[in-house]
């Protein structure tokens, strides 16, 4: 039911009770059929049966009006007129007593004519508004309807008009409903229009358009709700911070779409393509769908064409809205404070019109307070605090960050229905630094996406086409397709603008800087104008380039720079080649800041010039310059085949790296290397490991590009590659690396090390890990909570955990097979570990090893713990079926090998450097019948091997190598007649001469294990 109809029915029910009070009840003689009774004798404020006086009628009218005002929906008129309306209604009701007719005549007369009679007889109201008069007339008709209904229900009337009443009652009821439906309360027309207008706004602005793109198979517009992403806005405020000096500058960051949530008036600045207009569209669509605000999107470039900026009544007409609002609708919206006025493109109108625009805004704001206002502009269009007197807060759209770029690319490809191109483009954006620097706003991201799709998943060779397309879009096509003309009286074509811009860029490149003062820039422009036959003076031309080119900006007062360093390098290289400054370029090749300039110079150069550039780079015979020459090849579409072959041959000795030393040498060349690293296809396992090691080293300098390389190897089967990937987590963003790389690794035999709370929290983002190392002292309960599937954990290693604990929190790991405790000084008891299915335990320097003897299921035990003097059998679980035992220096110093015979199941014994070993200690070893492997971890002279008995069961020996094997090796060989393998533990990767050792162990295979 319509709100107005509902209000009308409420009003009818209210006035029904009023009418009953206006008439006296039937009495004797009142029902004479042949003698009708006049109305003047029936009303309750006349005649002998008077029950009400004038004051009572006024009170009843005021009550009715108050109830109508309190009914749901908008007020029918202004509250200030309530008393006047009630008095006027009372006077009309009192006029009933002056009518010279009976009830039957009144019914025949009808409610409209009866209402007109009352209006004519009552004094005319003075000064009522149109809405109040409309309500008074409606209320009078409602009253007359009820009066007539009252008459038809009186017994005297029924007696005289029963037949007529039967015929007319249905018609009267229908008329009541018809009248209510045809006389809606004020505001109904507004709401009906808004139901048409708001969907129109949402539909009109629910798309993003990139102007200036001319690509055959790529869309230039797509749904806003699919492609929109939240950007960040920043503001600098003077605010006193805790423990800071008063008035310290504070940078505030917030999502751009929340700009109006905390402040009703915002001036939003942003570079070309930063997303200002898209944000305006998003705010308009969101407001239209929510319905809490009425949005008005006012592009200034459109409004200014009409000459006169529109009044509120002309907002819709000026912007081409096909819907015609009710008269005065916009003013009523703004008066009620329901408007969201989005004024877009202050920079897109001439400067002379900006002052007029400010006056227009000031007048609107002062006339209609309480609404929300957003004005967008490029940064240099108006001075800071231009609208501060009107309470506008200034915000600046920040460049897109890596996650936002990723989101944009994903949504763009979803909207374009091209998911197959998404992954390759993201990899290119991660590994190619100049592309990443270019993709910092929605406009450039959209161009890159479209060009990549146009090329079927490949960016143009050398990327020169990308820059050319970007420059054409920014310098010419974008403004032309949006209907923009010249702003400041200058008219420079694309080539003329490029000539000036490349001179500015080259000056910056030569100075090694990225910005210059305005005076210097104006001087360069002035010297350029005769060449380009430009119009206007240097200051005007520079200002027009700052406002419209999309390439220059003014980051601070009196300073000019390029919006992207990559454009500076590209244009600077273009000018250097045109001027023949090739020697200048190669003389600066040692400076990494010139890398991109040289690569772009190769792109601009003619074939003979490319040969000169590349040969000069190779002539230096430096690995980094050789790699730079290799990187330049992708920009050299036409090149002497011999030069290309020479560059590739020289580079093949560097890429791929084949050893750890090669990886470090390659990484020394800098982030440029990341674009050149191959694989994983076509690489050996060792080459793949070295490539990932190179990328890992560069992760600190260029984490985005390094991550893109490492991501390619995440499915590699080699354990060494996977171990390298797992071990370099610390160099990257914790969450991103966990999701992009670690979660994909094959888990077999691989440890994951968590050394920070962030890494521990990231465990829940990945598939379960079977082997986990936790470094530091987090609460063990937090460790248990972080493990996504406690039942999957097989081996847990705790390192440097200083918190006191009995390890009770580990009970959740019901399938824990192995536990390693390194420097966990706070562990006070091991008893509770007996509840776990542990078969392996390793610890050193824990607070107390009490309870160790209760761990009856152990098969592997490693100890470097000082016990009280005694035997091993006094400390270790006697009934444990130990197969492997390591004894560290601390343990050996206290117990030696005494009591070792208690574990005849031992098949492997590893002994650290002892304080002293006696014949008795070696006698314990002699009593181990199934011992197969002996590991000595220090030089043989520390083990008193002359006391070693013959151990015929030992088949495998591991021992540190020496430069020259001495007599101890001869003694050792004589005591181990059953040896089949000897492994020499060798520090570093240089190896040892195995033939020398083979002389001592003629019946065994001798190998080295490089540590």
mmCIF file with all atom_site columns, C-alpha atoms in Angstrom, residues 492-596:
data_model
loop_
_atom_site.group_PDB
_atom_site.id
_atom_site.type_symbol
_atom_site.label_atom_id
_atom_site.label_alt_id
_atom_site.label_comp_id
_atom_site.label_asym_id
_atom_site.label_entity_id
_atom_site.label_seq_id
_atom_site.pdbx_PDB_ins_code
_atom_site.Cartn_x
_atom_site.Cartn_y
_atom_site.Cartn_z
_atom_site.occupancy
_atom_site.B_iso_or_equiv
_atom_site.pdbx_formal_charge
_atom_site.auth_seq_id
_atom_site.auth_comp_id
_atom_site.auth_asym_id
_atom_site.auth_atom_id
_atom_site.pdbx_PDB_model_num
ATOM 1   C CA . UNK A 1 492 ? 50.360 21.478 -28.790 1.00 0.00 ? 492 UNK A CA 1
ATOM 2   C CA . UNK A 1 493 ? 50.143 18.257 -30.763 1.00 0.00 ? 493 UNK A CA 1
ATOM 3   C CA . UNK A 1 494 ? 51.427 14.930 -29.539 1.00 0.00 ? 494 UNK A CA 1
ATOM 4   C CA . UNK A 1 495 ? 54.860 15.261 -31.186 1.00 0.00 ? 495 UNK A CA 1
ATOM 5   C CA . UNK A 1 496 ? 55.317 18.793 -29.896 1.00 0.00 ? 496 UNK A CA 1
ATOM 6   C CA . UNK A 1 497 ? 54.504 17.676 -26.368 1.00 0.00 ? 497 UNK A CA 1
ATOM 7   C CA . UNK A 1 498 ? 56.912 14.745 -26.693 1.00 0.00 ? 498 UNK A CA 1
ATOM 8   C CA . UNK A 1 499 ? 59.703 17.046 -27.822 1.00 0.00 ? 499 UNK A CA 1
ATOM 9   C CA . UNK A 1 500 ? 59.371 19.197 -24.716 1.00 0.00 ? 500 UNK A CA 1
ATOM 10  C CA . UNK A 1 501 ? 58.869 16.265 -22.361 1.00 0.00 ? 501 UNK A CA 1
ATOM 11  C CA . UNK A 1 502 ? 61.890 14.335 -23.612 1.00 0.00 ? 502 UNK A CA 1
ATOM 12  C CA . UNK A 1 503 ? 64.124 17.378 -23.116 1.00 0.00 ? 503 UNK A CA 1
ATOM 13  C CA . UNK A 1 504 ? 62.890 17.664 -19.538 1.00 0.00 ? 504 UNK A CA 1
ATOM 14  C CA . UNK A 1 505 ? 63.466 13.911 -19.063 1.00 0.00 ? 505 UNK A CA 1
ATOM 15  C CA . UNK A 1 506 ? 66.999 13.982 -20.452 1.00 0.00 ? 506 UNK A CA 1
ATOM 16  C CA . UNK A 1 507 ? 67.937 16.882 -18.196 1.00 0.00 ? 507 UNK A CA 1
ATOM 17  C CA . UNK A 1 508 ? 66.790 14.842 -15.196 1.00 0.00 ? 508 UNK A CA 1
ATOM 18  C CA . UNK A 1 509 ? 68.608 11.714 -16.395 1.00 0.00 ? 509 UNK A CA 1
ATOM 19  C CA . UNK A 1 510 ? 71.881 13.610 -16.841 1.00 0.00 ? 510 UNK A CA 1
ATOM 20  C CA . UNK A 1 511 ? 71.610 15.139 -13.372 1.00 0.00 ? 511 UNK A CA 1
ATOM 21  C CA . UNK A 1 512 ? 70.902 11.766 -11.777 1.00 0.00 ? 512 UNK A CA 1
ATOM 22  C CA . UNK A 1 513 ? 67.752 13.191 -10.206 1.00 0.00 ? 513 UNK A CA 1
ATOM 23  C CA . UNK A 1 514 ? 64.050 12.594 -10.530 1.00 0.00 ? 514 UNK A CA 1
ATOM 24  C CA . UNK A 1 515 ? 62.793 16.133 -9.954  1.00 0.00 ? 515 UNK A CA 1
ATOM 25  C CA . UNK A 1 516 ? 63.721 19.715 -10.848 1.00 0.00 ? 516 UNK A CA 1
ATOM 26  C CA . UNK A 1 517 ? 62.588 23.153 -9.761  1.00 0.00 ? 517 UNK A CA 1
ATOM 27  C CA . UNK A 1 518 ? 59.903 24.931 -11.769 1.00 0.00 ? 518 UNK A CA 1
ATOM 28  C CA . UNK A 1 519 ? 62.248 27.715 -12.894 1.00 0.00 ? 519 UNK A CA 1
ATOM 29  C CA . UNK A 1 520 ? 64.642 25.194 -14.484 1.00 0.00 ? 520 UNK A CA 1
ATOM 30  C CA . UNK A 1 521 ? 61.745 23.416 -16.178 1.00 0.00 ? 521 UNK A CA 1
ATOM 31  C CA . UNK A 1 522 ? 60.381 26.689 -17.560 1.00 0.00 ? 522 UNK A CA 1
ATOM 32  C CA . UNK A 1 523 ? 63.821 27.487 -18.973 1.00 0.00 ? 523 UNK A CA 1
ATOM 33  C CA . UNK A 1 524 ? 63.960 24.150 -20.807 1.00 0.00 ? 524 UNK A CA 1
ATOM 34  C CA . UNK A 1 525 ? 60.438 24.682 -22.160 1.00 0.00 ? 525 UNK A CA 1
ATOM 35  C CA . UNK A 1 526 ? 61.302 28.183 -23.312 1.00 0.00 ? 526 UNK A CA 1
ATOM 36  C CA . UNK A 1 527 ? 64.322 26.928 -25.274 1.00 0.00 ? 527 UNK A CA 1
ATOM 37  C CA . UNK A 1 528 ? 62.112 24.222 -26.831 1.00 0.00 ? 528 UNK A CA 1
ATOM 38  C CA . UNK A 1 529 ? 59.277 26.450 -28.045 1.00 0.00 ? 529 UNK A CA 1
ATOM 39  C CA . UNK A 1 530 ? 60.961 27.754 -31.206 1.00 0.00 ? 530 UNK A CA 1
ATOM 40  C CA . UNK A 1 531 ? 61.640 24.149 -32.250 1.00 0.00 ? 531 UNK A CA 1
ATOM 41  C CA . UNK A 1 532 ? 58.046 22.995 -31.782 1.00 0.00 ? 532 UNK A CA 1
ATOM 42  C CA . UNK A 1 533 ? 56.432 26.252 -32.978 1.00 0.00 ? 533 UNK A CA 1
ATOM 43  C CA . UNK A 1 534 ? 54.346 26.283 -29.847 1.00 0.00 ? 534 UNK A CA 1
ATOM 44  C CA . UNK A 1 535 ? 51.763 28.838 -28.815 1.00 0.00 ? 535 UNK A CA 1
ATOM 45  C CA . UNK A 1 536 ? 51.924 30.709 -25.548 1.00 0.00 ? 536 UNK A CA 1
ATOM 46  C CA . UNK A 1 537 ? 54.754 31.393 -23.160 1.00 0.00 ? 537 UNK A CA 1
ATOM 47  C CA . UNK A 1 538 ? 56.858 28.801 -21.334 1.00 0.00 ? 538 UNK A CA 1
ATOM 48  C CA . UNK A 1 539 ? 54.965 29.129 -18.054 1.00 0.00 ? 539 UNK A CA 1
ATOM 49  C CA . UNK A 1 540 ? 51.601 28.544 -19.727 1.00 0.00 ? 540 UNK A CA 1
ATOM 50  C CA . UNK A 1 541 ? 52.884 25.572 -21.730 1.00 0.00 ? 541 UNK A CA 1
ATOM 51  C CA . UNK A 1 542 ? 54.449 23.960 -18.659 1.00 0.00 ? 542 UNK A CA 1
ATOM 52  C CA . UNK A 1 543 ? 51.251 24.479 -16.672 1.00 0.00 ? 543 UNK A CA 1
ATOM 53  C CA . UNK A 1 544 ? 49.194 22.895 -19.445 1.00 0.00 ? 544 UNK A CA 1
ATOM 54  C CA . UNK A 1 545 ? 51.544 19.888 -19.490 1.00 0.00 ? 545 UNK A CA 1
ATOM 55  C CA . UNK A 1 546 ? 51.243 19.570 -15.716 1.00 0.00 ? 546 UNK A CA 1
ATOM 56  C CA . UNK A 1 547 ? 47.461 19.632 -15.902 1.00 0.00 ? 547 UNK A CA 1
ATOM 57  C CA . UNK A 1 548 ? 46.707 17.565 -18.982 1.00 0.00 ? 548 UNK A CA 1
ATOM 58  C CA . UNK A 1 549 ? 49.635 15.407 -20.111 1.00 0.00 ? 549 UNK A CA 1
ATOM 59  C CA . UNK A 1 550 ? 49.305 12.874 -17.310 1.00 0.00 ? 550 UNK A CA 1
ATOM 60  C CA . UNK A 1 551 ? 53.102 12.546 -17.369 1.00 0.00 ? 551 UNK A CA 1
ATOM 61  C CA . UNK A 1 552 ? 54.256 15.546 -15.340 1.00 0.00 ? 552 UNK A CA 1
ATOM 62  C CA . UNK A 1 553 ? 53.202 16.497 -11.868 1.00 0.00 ? 553 UNK A CA 1
ATOM 63  C CA . UNK A 1 554 ? 54.104 18.957 -9.143  1.00 0.00 ? 554 UNK A CA 1
ATOM 64  C CA . UNK A 1 555 ? 54.682 16.879 -5.982  1.00 0.00 ? 555 UNK A CA 1
ATOM 65  C CA . UNK A 1 556 ? 55.568 19.953 -3.940  1.00 0.00 ? 556 UNK A CA 1
ATOM 66  C CA . UNK A 1 557 ? 55.472 23.695 -4.381  1.00 0.00 ? 557 UNK A CA 1
ATOM 67  C CA . UNK A 1 558 ? 58.058 24.789 -6.926  1.00 0.00 ? 558 UNK A CA 1
ATOM 68  C CA . UNK A 1 559 ? 59.057 21.227 -7.945  1.00 0.00 ? 559 UNK A CA 1
ATOM 69  C CA . UNK A 1 560 ? 58.320 19.215 -11.116 1.00 0.00 ? 560 UNK A CA 1
ATOM 70  C CA . UNK A 1 561 ? 58.798 15.494 -11.785 1.00 0.00 ? 561 UNK A CA 1
ATOM 71  C CA . UNK A 1 562 ? 57.455 12.652 -13.926 1.00 0.00 ? 562 UNK A CA 1
ATOM 72  C CA . UNK A 1 563 ? 54.606 10.573 -12.542 1.00 0.00 ? 563 UNK A CA 1
ATOM 73  C CA . UNK A 1 564 ? 56.552 7.397  -13.386 1.00 0.00 ? 564 UNK A CA 1
ATOM 74  C CA . UNK A 1 565 ? 60.323 7.016  -13.428 1.00 0.00 ? 565 UNK A CA 1
ATOM 75  C CA . UNK A 1 566 ? 59.940 4.654  -16.366 1.00 0.00 ? 566 UNK A CA 1
ATOM 76  C CA . UNK A 1 567 ? 58.549 7.512  -18.532 1.00 0.00 ? 567 UNK A CA 1
ATOM 77  C CA . UNK A 1 568 ? 61.512 9.666  -17.570 1.00 0.00 ? 568 UNK A CA 1
ATOM 78  C CA . UNK A 1 569 ? 63.935 6.919  -18.619 1.00 0.00 ? 569 UNK A CA 1
ATOM 79  C CA . UNK A 1 570 ? 62.034 6.202  -21.831 1.00 0.00 ? 570 UNK A CA 1
ATOM 80  C CA . UNK A 1 571 ? 61.822 9.815  -22.964 1.00 0.00 ? 571 UNK A CA 1
ATOM 81  C CA . UNK A 1 572 ? 65.371 10.616 -21.831 1.00 0.00 ? 572 UNK A CA 1
ATOM 82  C CA . UNK A 1 573 ? 66.704 7.683  -23.868 1.00 0.00 ? 573 UNK A CA 1
ATOM 83  C CA . UNK A 1 574 ? 64.659 8.838  -26.878 1.00 0.00 ? 574 UNK A CA 1
ATOM 84  C CA . UNK A 1 575 ? 66.287 12.254 -26.776 1.00 0.00 ? 575 UNK A CA 1
ATOM 85  C CA . UNK A 1 576 ? 69.799 10.838 -26.209 1.00 0.00 ? 576 UNK A CA 1
ATOM 86  C CA . UNK A 1 577 ? 69.494 8.665  -29.318 1.00 0.00 ? 577 UNK A CA 1
ATOM 87  C CA . UNK A 1 578 ? 68.107 11.528 -31.408 1.00 0.00 ? 578 UNK A CA 1
ATOM 88  C CA . UNK A 1 579 ? 71.041 13.706 -30.359 1.00 0.00 ? 579 UNK A CA 1
ATOM 89  C CA . UNK A 1 580 ? 73.615 10.922 -30.916 1.00 0.00 ? 580 UNK A CA 1
ATOM 90  C CA . UNK A 1 581 ? 74.750 10.747 -27.278 1.00 0.00 ? 581 UNK A CA 1
ATOM 91  C CA . UNK A 1 582 ? 75.602 7.031  -27.338 1.00 0.00 ? 582 UNK A CA 1
ATOM 92  C CA . UNK A 1 583 ? 78.963 7.507  -25.646 1.00 0.00 ? 583 UNK A CA 1
ATOM 93  C CA . UNK A 1 584 ? 77.258 9.332  -22.799 1.00 0.00 ? 584 UNK A CA 1
ATOM 94  C CA . UNK A 1 585 ? 74.999 6.356  -22.282 1.00 0.00 ? 585 UNK A CA 1
ATOM 95  C CA . UNK A 1 586 ? 77.691 3.676  -22.242 1.00 0.00 ? 586 UNK A CA 1
ATOM 96  C CA . UNK A 1 587 ? 79.968 5.776  -20.034 1.00 0.00 ? 587 UNK A CA 1
ATOM 97  C CA . UNK A 1 588 ? 77.261 5.631  -17.370 1.00 0.00 ? 588 UNK A CA 1
ATOM 98  C CA . UNK A 1 589 ? 76.595 1.892  -17.712 1.00 0.00 ? 589 UNK A CA 1
ATOM 99  C CA . UNK A 1 590 ? 78.297 1.183  -14.373 1.00 0.00 ? 590 UNK A CA 1
ATOM 100 C CA . UNK A 1 591 ? 75.516 3.113  -12.641 1.00 0.00 ? 591 UNK A CA 1
ATOM 101 C CA . UNK A 1 592 ? 72.522 0.880  -12.045 1.00 0.00 ? 592 UNK A CA 1
ATOM 102 C CA . UNK A 1 593 ? 70.270 3.963  -12.301 1.00 0.00 ? 593 UNK A CA 1
ATOM 103 C CA . UNK A 1 594 ? 71.078 4.069  -16.033 1.00 0.00 ? 594 UNK A CA 1
ATOM 104 C CA . UNK A 1 595 ? 70.123 0.448  -16.768 1.00 0.00 ? 595 UNK A CA 1
ATOM 105 C CA . UNK A 1 596 ? 66.630 1.220  -18.015 1.00 0.00 ? 596 UNK A CA 1
#
